[in-house]
Tab-separated table of C-alpha atoms in Angstrom:
chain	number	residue	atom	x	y	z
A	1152	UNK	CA	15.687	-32.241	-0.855
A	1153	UNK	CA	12.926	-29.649	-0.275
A	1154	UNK	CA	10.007	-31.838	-0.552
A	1155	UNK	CA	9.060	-34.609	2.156
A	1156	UNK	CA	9.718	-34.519	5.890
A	1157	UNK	CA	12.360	-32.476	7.504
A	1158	UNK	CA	13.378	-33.298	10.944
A	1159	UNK	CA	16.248	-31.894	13.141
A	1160	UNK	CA	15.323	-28.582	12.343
A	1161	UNK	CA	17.625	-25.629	13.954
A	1162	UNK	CA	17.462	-21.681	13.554
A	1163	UNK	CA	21.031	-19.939	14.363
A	1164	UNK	CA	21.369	-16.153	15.156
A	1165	UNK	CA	25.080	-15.733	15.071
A	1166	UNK	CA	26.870	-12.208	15.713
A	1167	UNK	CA	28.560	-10.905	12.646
A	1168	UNK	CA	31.368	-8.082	13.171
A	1169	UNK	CA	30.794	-4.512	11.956
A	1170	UNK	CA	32.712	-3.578	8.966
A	1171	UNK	CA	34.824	-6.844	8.836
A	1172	UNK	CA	31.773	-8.840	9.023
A	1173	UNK	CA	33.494	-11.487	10.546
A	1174	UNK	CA	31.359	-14.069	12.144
A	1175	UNK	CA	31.420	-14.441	16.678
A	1176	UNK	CA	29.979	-16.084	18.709
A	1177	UNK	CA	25.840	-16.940	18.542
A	1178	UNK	CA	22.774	-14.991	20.321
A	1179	UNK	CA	21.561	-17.692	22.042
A	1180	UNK	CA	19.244	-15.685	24.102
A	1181	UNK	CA	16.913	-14.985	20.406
A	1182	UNK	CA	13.699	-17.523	21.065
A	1183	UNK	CA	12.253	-16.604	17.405
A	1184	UNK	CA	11.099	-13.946	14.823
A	1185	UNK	CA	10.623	-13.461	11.139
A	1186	UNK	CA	11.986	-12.218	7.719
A	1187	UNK	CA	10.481	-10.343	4.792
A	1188	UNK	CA	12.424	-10.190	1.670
A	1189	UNK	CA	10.608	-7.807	-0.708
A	1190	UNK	CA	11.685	-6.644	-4.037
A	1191	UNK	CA	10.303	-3.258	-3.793
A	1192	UNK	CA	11.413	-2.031	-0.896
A	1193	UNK	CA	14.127	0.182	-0.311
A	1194	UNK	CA	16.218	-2.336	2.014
A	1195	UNK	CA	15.010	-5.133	0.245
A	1196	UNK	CA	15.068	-7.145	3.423
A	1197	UNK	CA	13.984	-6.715	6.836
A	1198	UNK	CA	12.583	-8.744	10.270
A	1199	UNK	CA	12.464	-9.046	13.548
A	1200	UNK	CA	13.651	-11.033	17.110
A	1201	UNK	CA	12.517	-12.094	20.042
A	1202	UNK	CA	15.049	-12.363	22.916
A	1203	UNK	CA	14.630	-13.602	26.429
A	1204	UNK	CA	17.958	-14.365	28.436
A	1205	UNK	CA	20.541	-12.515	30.976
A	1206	UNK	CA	22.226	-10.215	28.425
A	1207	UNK	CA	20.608	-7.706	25.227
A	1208	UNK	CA	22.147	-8.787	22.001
A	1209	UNK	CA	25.018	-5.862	20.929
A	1210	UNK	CA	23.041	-3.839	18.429
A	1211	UNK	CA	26.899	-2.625	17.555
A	1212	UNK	CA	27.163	-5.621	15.154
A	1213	UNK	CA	24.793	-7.474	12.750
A	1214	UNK	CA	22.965	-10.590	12.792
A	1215	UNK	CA	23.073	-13.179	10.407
A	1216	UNK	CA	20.106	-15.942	10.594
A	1217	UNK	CA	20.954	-19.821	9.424
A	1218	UNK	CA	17.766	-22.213	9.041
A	1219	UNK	CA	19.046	-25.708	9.075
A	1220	UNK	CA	17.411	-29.111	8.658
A	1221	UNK	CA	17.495	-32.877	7.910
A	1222	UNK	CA	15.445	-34.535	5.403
A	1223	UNK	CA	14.222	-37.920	4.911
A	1224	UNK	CA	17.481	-39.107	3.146
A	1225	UNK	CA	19.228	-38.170	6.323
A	1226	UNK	CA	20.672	-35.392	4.094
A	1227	UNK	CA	21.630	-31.980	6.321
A	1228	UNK	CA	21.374	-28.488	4.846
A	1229	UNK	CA	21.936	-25.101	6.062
A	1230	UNK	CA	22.050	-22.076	4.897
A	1231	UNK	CA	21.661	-18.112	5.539
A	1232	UNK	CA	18.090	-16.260	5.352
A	1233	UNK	CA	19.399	-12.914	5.835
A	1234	UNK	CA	22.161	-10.628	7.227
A	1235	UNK	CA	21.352	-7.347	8.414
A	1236	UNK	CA	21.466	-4.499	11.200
A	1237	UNK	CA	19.742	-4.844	14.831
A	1238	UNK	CA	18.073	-1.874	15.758
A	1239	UNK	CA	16.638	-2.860	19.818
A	1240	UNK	CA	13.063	-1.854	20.697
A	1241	UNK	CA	11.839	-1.703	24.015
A	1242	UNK	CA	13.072	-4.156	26.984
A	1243	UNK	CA	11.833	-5.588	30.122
A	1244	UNK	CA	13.762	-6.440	33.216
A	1245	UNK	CA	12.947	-9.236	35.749
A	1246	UNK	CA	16.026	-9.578	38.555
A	1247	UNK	CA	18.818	-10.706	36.012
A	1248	UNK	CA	16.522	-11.360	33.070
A	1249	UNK	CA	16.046	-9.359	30.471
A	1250	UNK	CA	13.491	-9.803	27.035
A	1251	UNK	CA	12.733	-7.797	24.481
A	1252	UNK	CA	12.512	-7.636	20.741
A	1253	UNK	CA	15.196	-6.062	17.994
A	1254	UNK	CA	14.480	-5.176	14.303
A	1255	UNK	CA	16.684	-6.666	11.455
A	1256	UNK	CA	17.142	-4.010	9.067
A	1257	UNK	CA	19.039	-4.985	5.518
A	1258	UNK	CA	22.381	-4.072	4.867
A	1259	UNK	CA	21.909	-1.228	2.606
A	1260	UNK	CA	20.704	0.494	5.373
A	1261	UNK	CA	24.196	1.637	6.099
A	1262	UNK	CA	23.516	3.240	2.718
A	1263	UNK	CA	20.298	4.665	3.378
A	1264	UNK	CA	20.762	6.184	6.325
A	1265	UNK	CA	23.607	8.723	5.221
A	1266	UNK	CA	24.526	10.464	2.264
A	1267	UNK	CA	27.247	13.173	1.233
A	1268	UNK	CA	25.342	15.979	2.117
A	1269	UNK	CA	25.737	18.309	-0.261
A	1270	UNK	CA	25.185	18.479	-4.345
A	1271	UNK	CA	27.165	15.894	-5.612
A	1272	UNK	CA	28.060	15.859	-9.292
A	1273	UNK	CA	29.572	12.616	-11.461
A	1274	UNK	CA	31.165	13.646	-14.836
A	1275	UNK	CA	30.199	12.761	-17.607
A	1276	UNK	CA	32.013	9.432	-19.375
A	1277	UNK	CA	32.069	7.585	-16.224
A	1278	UNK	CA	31.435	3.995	-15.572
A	1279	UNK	CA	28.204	4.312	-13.319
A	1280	UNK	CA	28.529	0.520	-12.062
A	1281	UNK	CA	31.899	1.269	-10.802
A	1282	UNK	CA	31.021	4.692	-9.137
A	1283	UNK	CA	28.508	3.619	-7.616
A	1284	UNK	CA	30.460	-0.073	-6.371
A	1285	UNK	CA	32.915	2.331	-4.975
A	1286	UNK	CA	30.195	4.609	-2.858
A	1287	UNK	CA	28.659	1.293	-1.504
A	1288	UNK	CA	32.497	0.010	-0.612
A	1289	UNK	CA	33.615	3.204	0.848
A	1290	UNK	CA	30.347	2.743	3.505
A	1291	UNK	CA	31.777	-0.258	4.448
A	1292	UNK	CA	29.869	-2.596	1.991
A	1293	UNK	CA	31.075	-6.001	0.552
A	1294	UNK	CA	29.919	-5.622	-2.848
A	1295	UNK	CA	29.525	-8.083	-6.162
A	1296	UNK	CA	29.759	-6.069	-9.571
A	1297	UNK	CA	29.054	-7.419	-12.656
A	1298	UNK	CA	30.738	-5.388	-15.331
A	1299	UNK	CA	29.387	-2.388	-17.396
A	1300	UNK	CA	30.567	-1.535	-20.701
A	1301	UNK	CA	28.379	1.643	-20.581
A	1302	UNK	CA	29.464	5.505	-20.025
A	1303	UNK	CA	27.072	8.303	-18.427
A	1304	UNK	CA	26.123	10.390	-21.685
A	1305	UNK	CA	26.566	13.732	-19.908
A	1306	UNK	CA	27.271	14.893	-16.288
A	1307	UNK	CA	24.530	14.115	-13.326
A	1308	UNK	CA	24.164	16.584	-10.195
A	1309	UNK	CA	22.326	14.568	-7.591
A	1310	UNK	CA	20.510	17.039	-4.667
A	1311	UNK	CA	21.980	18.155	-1.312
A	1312	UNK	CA	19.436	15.458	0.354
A	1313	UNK	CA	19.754	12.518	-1.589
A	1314	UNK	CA	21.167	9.847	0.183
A	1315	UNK	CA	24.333	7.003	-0.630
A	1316	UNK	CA	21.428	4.633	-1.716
A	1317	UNK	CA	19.543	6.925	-4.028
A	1318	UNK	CA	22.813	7.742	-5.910
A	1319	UNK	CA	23.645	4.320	-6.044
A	1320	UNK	CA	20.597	3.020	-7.116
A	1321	UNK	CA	20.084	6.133	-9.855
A	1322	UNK	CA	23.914	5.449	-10.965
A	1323	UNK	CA	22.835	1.596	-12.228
A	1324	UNK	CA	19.728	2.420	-13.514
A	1325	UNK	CA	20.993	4.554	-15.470
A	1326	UNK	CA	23.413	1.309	-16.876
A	1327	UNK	CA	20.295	-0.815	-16.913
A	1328	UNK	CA	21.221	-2.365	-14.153
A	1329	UNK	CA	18.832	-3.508	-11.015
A	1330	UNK	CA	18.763	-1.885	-8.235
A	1331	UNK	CA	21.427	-2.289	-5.164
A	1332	UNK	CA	19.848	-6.067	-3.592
A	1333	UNK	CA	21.836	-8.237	-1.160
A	1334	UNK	CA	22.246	-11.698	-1.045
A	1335	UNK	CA	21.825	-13.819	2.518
A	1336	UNK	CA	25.120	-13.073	3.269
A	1337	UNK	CA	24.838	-9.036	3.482
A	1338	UNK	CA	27.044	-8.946	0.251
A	1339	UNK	CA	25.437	-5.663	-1.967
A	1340	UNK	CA	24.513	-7.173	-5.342
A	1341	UNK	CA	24.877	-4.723	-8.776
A	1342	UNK	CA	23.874	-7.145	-11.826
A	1343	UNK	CA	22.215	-6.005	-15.045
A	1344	UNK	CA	18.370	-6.321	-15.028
A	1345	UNK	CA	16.931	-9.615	-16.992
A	1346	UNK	CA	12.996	-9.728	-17.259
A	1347	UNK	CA	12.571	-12.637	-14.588
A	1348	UNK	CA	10.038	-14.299	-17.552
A	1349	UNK	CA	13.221	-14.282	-19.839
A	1350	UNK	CA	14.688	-16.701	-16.914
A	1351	UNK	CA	14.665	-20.717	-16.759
A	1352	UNK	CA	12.197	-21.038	-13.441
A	1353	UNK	CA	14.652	-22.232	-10.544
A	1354	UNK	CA	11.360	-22.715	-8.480
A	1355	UNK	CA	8.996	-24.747	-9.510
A	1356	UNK	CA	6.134	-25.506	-7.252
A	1357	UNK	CA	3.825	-28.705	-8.890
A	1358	UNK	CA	1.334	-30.812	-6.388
A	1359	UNK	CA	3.441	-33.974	-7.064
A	1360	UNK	CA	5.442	-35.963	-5.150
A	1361	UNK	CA	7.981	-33.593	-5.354
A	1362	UNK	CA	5.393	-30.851	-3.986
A	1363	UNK	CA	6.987	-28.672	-0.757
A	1364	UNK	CA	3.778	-26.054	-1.243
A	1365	UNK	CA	1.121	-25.854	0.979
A	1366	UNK	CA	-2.685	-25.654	-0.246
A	1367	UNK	CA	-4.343	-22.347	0.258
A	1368	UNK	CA	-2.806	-20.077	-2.431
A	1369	UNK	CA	-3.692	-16.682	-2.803
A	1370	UNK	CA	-4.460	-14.752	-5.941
A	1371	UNK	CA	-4.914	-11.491	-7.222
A	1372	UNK	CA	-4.712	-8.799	-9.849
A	1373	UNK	CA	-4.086	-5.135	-10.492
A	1374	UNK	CA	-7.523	-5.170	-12.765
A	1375	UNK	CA	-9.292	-2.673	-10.728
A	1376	UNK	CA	-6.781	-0.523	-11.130
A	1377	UNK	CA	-5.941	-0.584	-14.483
A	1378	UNK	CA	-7.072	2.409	-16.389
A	1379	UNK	CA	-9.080	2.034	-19.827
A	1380	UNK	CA	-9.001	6.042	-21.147
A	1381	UNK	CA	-5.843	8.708	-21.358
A	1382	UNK	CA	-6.516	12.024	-22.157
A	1383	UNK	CA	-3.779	14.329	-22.783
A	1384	UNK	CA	-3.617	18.119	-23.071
A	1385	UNK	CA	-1.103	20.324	-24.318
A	1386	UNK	CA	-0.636	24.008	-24.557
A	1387	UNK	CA	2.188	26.895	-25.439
A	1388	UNK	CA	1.801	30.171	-27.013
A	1389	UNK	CA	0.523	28.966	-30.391
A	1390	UNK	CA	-1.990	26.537	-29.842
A	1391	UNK	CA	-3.604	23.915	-27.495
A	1392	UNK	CA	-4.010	20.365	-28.200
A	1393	UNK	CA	-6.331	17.700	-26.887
A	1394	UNK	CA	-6.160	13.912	-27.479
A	1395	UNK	CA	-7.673	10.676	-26.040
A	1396	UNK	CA	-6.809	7.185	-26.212
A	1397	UNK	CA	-9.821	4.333	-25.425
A	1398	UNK	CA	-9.366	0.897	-24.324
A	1399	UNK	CA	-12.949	-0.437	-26.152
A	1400	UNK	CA	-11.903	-3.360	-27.140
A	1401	UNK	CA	-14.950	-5.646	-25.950
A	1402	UNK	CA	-12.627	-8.807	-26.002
A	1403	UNK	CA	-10.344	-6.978	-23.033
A	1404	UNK	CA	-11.069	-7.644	-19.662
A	1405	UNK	CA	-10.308	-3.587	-18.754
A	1406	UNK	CA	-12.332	-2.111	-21.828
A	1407	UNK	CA	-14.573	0.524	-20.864
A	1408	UNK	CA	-16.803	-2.315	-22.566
A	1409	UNK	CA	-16.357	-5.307	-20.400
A	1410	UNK	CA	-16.107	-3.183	-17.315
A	1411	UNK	CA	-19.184	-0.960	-18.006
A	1412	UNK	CA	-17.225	2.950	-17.038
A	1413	UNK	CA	-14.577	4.694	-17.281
A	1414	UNK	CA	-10.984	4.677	-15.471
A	1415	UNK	CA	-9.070	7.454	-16.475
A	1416	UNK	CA	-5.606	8.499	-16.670
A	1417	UNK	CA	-4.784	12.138	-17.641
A	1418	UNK	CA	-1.799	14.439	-17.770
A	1419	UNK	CA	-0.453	17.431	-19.343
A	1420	UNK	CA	2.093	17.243	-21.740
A	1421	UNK	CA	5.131	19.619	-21.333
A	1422	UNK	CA	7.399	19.064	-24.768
A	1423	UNK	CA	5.533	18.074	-28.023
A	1424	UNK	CA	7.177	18.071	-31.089
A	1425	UNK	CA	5.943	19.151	-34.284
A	1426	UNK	CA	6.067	22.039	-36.958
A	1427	UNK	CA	2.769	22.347	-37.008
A	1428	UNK	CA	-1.024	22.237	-35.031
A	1429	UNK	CA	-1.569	18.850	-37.356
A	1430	UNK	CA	1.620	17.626	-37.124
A	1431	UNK	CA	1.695	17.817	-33.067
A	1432	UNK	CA	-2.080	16.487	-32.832
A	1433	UNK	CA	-0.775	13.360	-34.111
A	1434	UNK	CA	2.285	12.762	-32.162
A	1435	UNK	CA	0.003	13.795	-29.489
A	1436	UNK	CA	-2.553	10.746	-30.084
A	1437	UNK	CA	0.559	8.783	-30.643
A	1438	UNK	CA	1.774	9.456	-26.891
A	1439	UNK	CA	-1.859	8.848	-25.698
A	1440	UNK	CA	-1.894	5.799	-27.033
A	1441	UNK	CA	1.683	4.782	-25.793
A	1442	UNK	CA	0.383	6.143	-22.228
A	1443	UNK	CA	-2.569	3.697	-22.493
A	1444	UNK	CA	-0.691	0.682	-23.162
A	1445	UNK	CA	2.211	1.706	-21.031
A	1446	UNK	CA	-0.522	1.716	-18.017
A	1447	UNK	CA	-2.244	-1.301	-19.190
A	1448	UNK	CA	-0.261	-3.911	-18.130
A	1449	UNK	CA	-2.216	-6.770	-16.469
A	1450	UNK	CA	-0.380	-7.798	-12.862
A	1451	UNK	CA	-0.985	-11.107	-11.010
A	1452	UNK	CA	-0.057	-12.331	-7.743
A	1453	UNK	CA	-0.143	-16.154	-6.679
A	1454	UNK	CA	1.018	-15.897	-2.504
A	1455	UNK	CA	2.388	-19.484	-1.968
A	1456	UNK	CA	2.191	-21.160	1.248
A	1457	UNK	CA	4.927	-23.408	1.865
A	1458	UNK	CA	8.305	-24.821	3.304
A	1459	UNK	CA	11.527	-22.784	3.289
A	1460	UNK	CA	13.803	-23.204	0.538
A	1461	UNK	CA	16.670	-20.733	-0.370
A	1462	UNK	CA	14.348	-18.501	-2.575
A	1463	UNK	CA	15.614	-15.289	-3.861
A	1464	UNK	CA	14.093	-11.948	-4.235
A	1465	UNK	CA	13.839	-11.761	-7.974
A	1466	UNK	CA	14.318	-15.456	-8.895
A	1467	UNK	CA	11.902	-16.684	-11.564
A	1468	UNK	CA	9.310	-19.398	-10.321
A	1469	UNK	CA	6.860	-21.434	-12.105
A	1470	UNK	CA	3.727	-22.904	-10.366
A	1471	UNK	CA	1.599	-25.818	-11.713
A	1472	UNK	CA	-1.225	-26.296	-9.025
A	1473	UNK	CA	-3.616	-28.952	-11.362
A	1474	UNK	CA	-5.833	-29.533	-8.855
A	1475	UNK	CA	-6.342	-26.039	-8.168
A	1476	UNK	CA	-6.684	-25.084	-12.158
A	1477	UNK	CA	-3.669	-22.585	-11.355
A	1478	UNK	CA	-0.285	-22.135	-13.445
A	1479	UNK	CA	1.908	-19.488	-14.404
A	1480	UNK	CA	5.388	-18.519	-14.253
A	1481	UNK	CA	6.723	-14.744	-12.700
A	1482	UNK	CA	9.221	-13.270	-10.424
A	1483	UNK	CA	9.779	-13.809	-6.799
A	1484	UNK	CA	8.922	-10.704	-5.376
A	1485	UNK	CA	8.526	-11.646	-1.865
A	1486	UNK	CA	9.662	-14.113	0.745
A	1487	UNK	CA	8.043	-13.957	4.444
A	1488	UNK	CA	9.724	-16.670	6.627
A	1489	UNK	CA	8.629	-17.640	10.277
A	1490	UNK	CA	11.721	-18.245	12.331
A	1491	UNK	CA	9.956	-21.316	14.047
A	1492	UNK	CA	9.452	-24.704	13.858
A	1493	UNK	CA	8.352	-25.698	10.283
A	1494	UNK	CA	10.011	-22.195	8.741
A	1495	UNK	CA	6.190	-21.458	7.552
A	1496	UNK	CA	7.410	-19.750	4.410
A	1497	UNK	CA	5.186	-17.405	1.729
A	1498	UNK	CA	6.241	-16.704	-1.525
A	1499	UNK	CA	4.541	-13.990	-3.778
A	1500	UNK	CA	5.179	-14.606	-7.345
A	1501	UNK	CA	4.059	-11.604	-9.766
A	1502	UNK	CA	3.608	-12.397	-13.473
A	1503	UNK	CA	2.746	-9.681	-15.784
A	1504	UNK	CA	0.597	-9.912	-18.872
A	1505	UNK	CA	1.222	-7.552	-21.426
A	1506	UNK	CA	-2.154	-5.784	-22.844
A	1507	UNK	CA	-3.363	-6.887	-26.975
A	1508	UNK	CA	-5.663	-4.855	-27.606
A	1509	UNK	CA	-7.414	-2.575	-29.876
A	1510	UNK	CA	-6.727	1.186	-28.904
A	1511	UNK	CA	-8.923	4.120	-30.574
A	1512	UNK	CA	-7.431	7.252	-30.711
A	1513	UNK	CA	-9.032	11.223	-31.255
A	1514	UNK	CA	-7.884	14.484	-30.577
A	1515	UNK	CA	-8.372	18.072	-31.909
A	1516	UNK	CA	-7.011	21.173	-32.176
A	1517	UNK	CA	-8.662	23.501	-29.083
A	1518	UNK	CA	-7.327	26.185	-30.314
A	1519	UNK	CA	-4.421	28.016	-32.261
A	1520	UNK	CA	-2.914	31.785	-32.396
């Protein structure tokens, strides 16, 4: 139902109740605004209102925003775009009316804006998913936890200043989990992480008949950023070691060949093992050459113009634009939505490209006591 014509078309700003999130009554005064979902942000979703009326929407209580529509089957959807905070901005005052505009701020704000305060420790043997479900729940979160057979290897002591959200989201990394999302609903999502590539596409965006994209997509890459050379140093009391790693494969599009100079990563290396100078050269070139490829990886964005649909930070999405010679398949990384007529929607897809290519290594021994 997300190609074709869409008439009937209604955006809803309803009142949600602070902790019970209950739903009241709707802010009828809200004349429009807009929603960015983005997969590396803290929040992971944010946006903004507009508001012209007799009363300022209660910035007590959250917001959730419904986009509804019929399409040419006479078939009705609706569905949430986002739940979150209102934090007002400035207002104006005419006689009894009052305008103005309010941010939307995710959810996990109520995470990110507090934390314990002082060093907190978790023991060792812990389930981290559960810890850190029962952090987000004790804020006042509704939470979805998938379950977690693993145990925290030893015990963690997070800093004074770290807040609810950086525990939480260190706490299921550390289970190999993604990081604290939420869903349209405000509910705090903890789910293991699956490469988005590993995923059957639930988007698919073709210029068919069943097209609901827009022509004028964007692309770009990460190429003139991606480095070519790593050279590493390390020193202690016995000896200093230097090795480099070289991307000159001519057949690369980031070789120092193809690109004509240089674009260089280096670091110094704190722990190298080894029993001796040769020994520790060669893991050395070894981790140069892991460096390289590790910092290698090819990123592309297509930004797709098109109608709303109920896309999901994270979702995997396949485009097939013939016309345009375009087509790959990535993650969802972020959704901007108009909250106007038409829902003018753009979707950023990201598709990573992992590097095969020929790396030369070299190093030698600077010197040794």
């Amino acid at each position: 139902m997300w190609h074709g014509n869409r008439t009937r078309e209604r955006w809803t700003f309803r009142r949600v109740l602070w902790p019970s999130m209950e739903e009241a009554e709707d802010f009828w005064q809200v004349t429009g605004g807009s929603a960015s979902l983005s997969a590396f942000s803290d929040l992971k979703d944010s946006g903004s209102i507009d508001y012209k009326g007799t009363a300022v929407p209660d910035d007590n209580d959250c917001v959730r925003v419904y986009y509804g529509f019929t399409d040419a089957a006479g078939e009705r959807w609706e569905g949430p775009v986002l739940t979150g905070f209102l934090d007002m901005g400035e207002s104006e005052h005419d006689d009894v009316r009052v305008s103005g505009s309010a941010d939307i701020r995710g959810m996990l704000a109520a995470a990110s804006d507090t934390g314990p305060g002082y060093p907190l420790t978790v023991a060792a043997g812990i389930d981290p998913v559960d810890a850190a479900r029962g952090y987000a729940e004790a804020l006042g979160l509704k939470v979805s936890a998938a379950p977690c057979s693993y145990r925290l290897g030893g015990a963690h002591t997070f800093e004074q200043g770290d807040t609810w959200l950086a525990i939480i989201n260190w706490l299921l990394t550390s289970a190999d989990f993604s990081s604290a999302y939420t869903d349209p609903w405000g509910t705090v999502q903890m789910q293991p992480y699956v490469e988005p590539v590993e995923r059957t596409p639930l988007w698919t965006f073709r210029d068919d008949e069943t097209s609901f994209f827009k022509p004028g997509v964007k692309s770009s890459d990460n190429r003139a950023d991606t480095i070519n050379v790593v050279r590493l140093w390390f020193e202690n009391d016995q000896v200093g070691l230097f090795a480099e790693a070289r991307n000159d494969d001519p057949l690369n599009r980031s070789s120092t060949v193809t690109r004509g100079r240089e674009l260089l990563l280096t670091e110094t290396v704190d722990e190298l093992a080894g029993d001796t100078p040769a020994t520790m050269l060669q893991n050395l070139e070894e981790l140069a050459a892991k460096r390289l490829r590790d910092n290698s990886t090819r990123i592309e964005y297509k930004d797709i113009p098109c109608l709303y649909a109920p896309f999901a930070v994270n979702d995997c999405a396949q485009l097939d634009y013939t016309a345009a010679g375009l087509s790959t398949v990535g993650s969802i990384t972020q959704v901007d939505v108009d909250f106007g007529r038409g829902a003018d929607t753009t979707v950023r897809v990201r598709t990573l490209l992992r590097p095969d290519f020929k790396v030369t290594t070299s190093g030698r021994v600077a010197w040794s006591a």
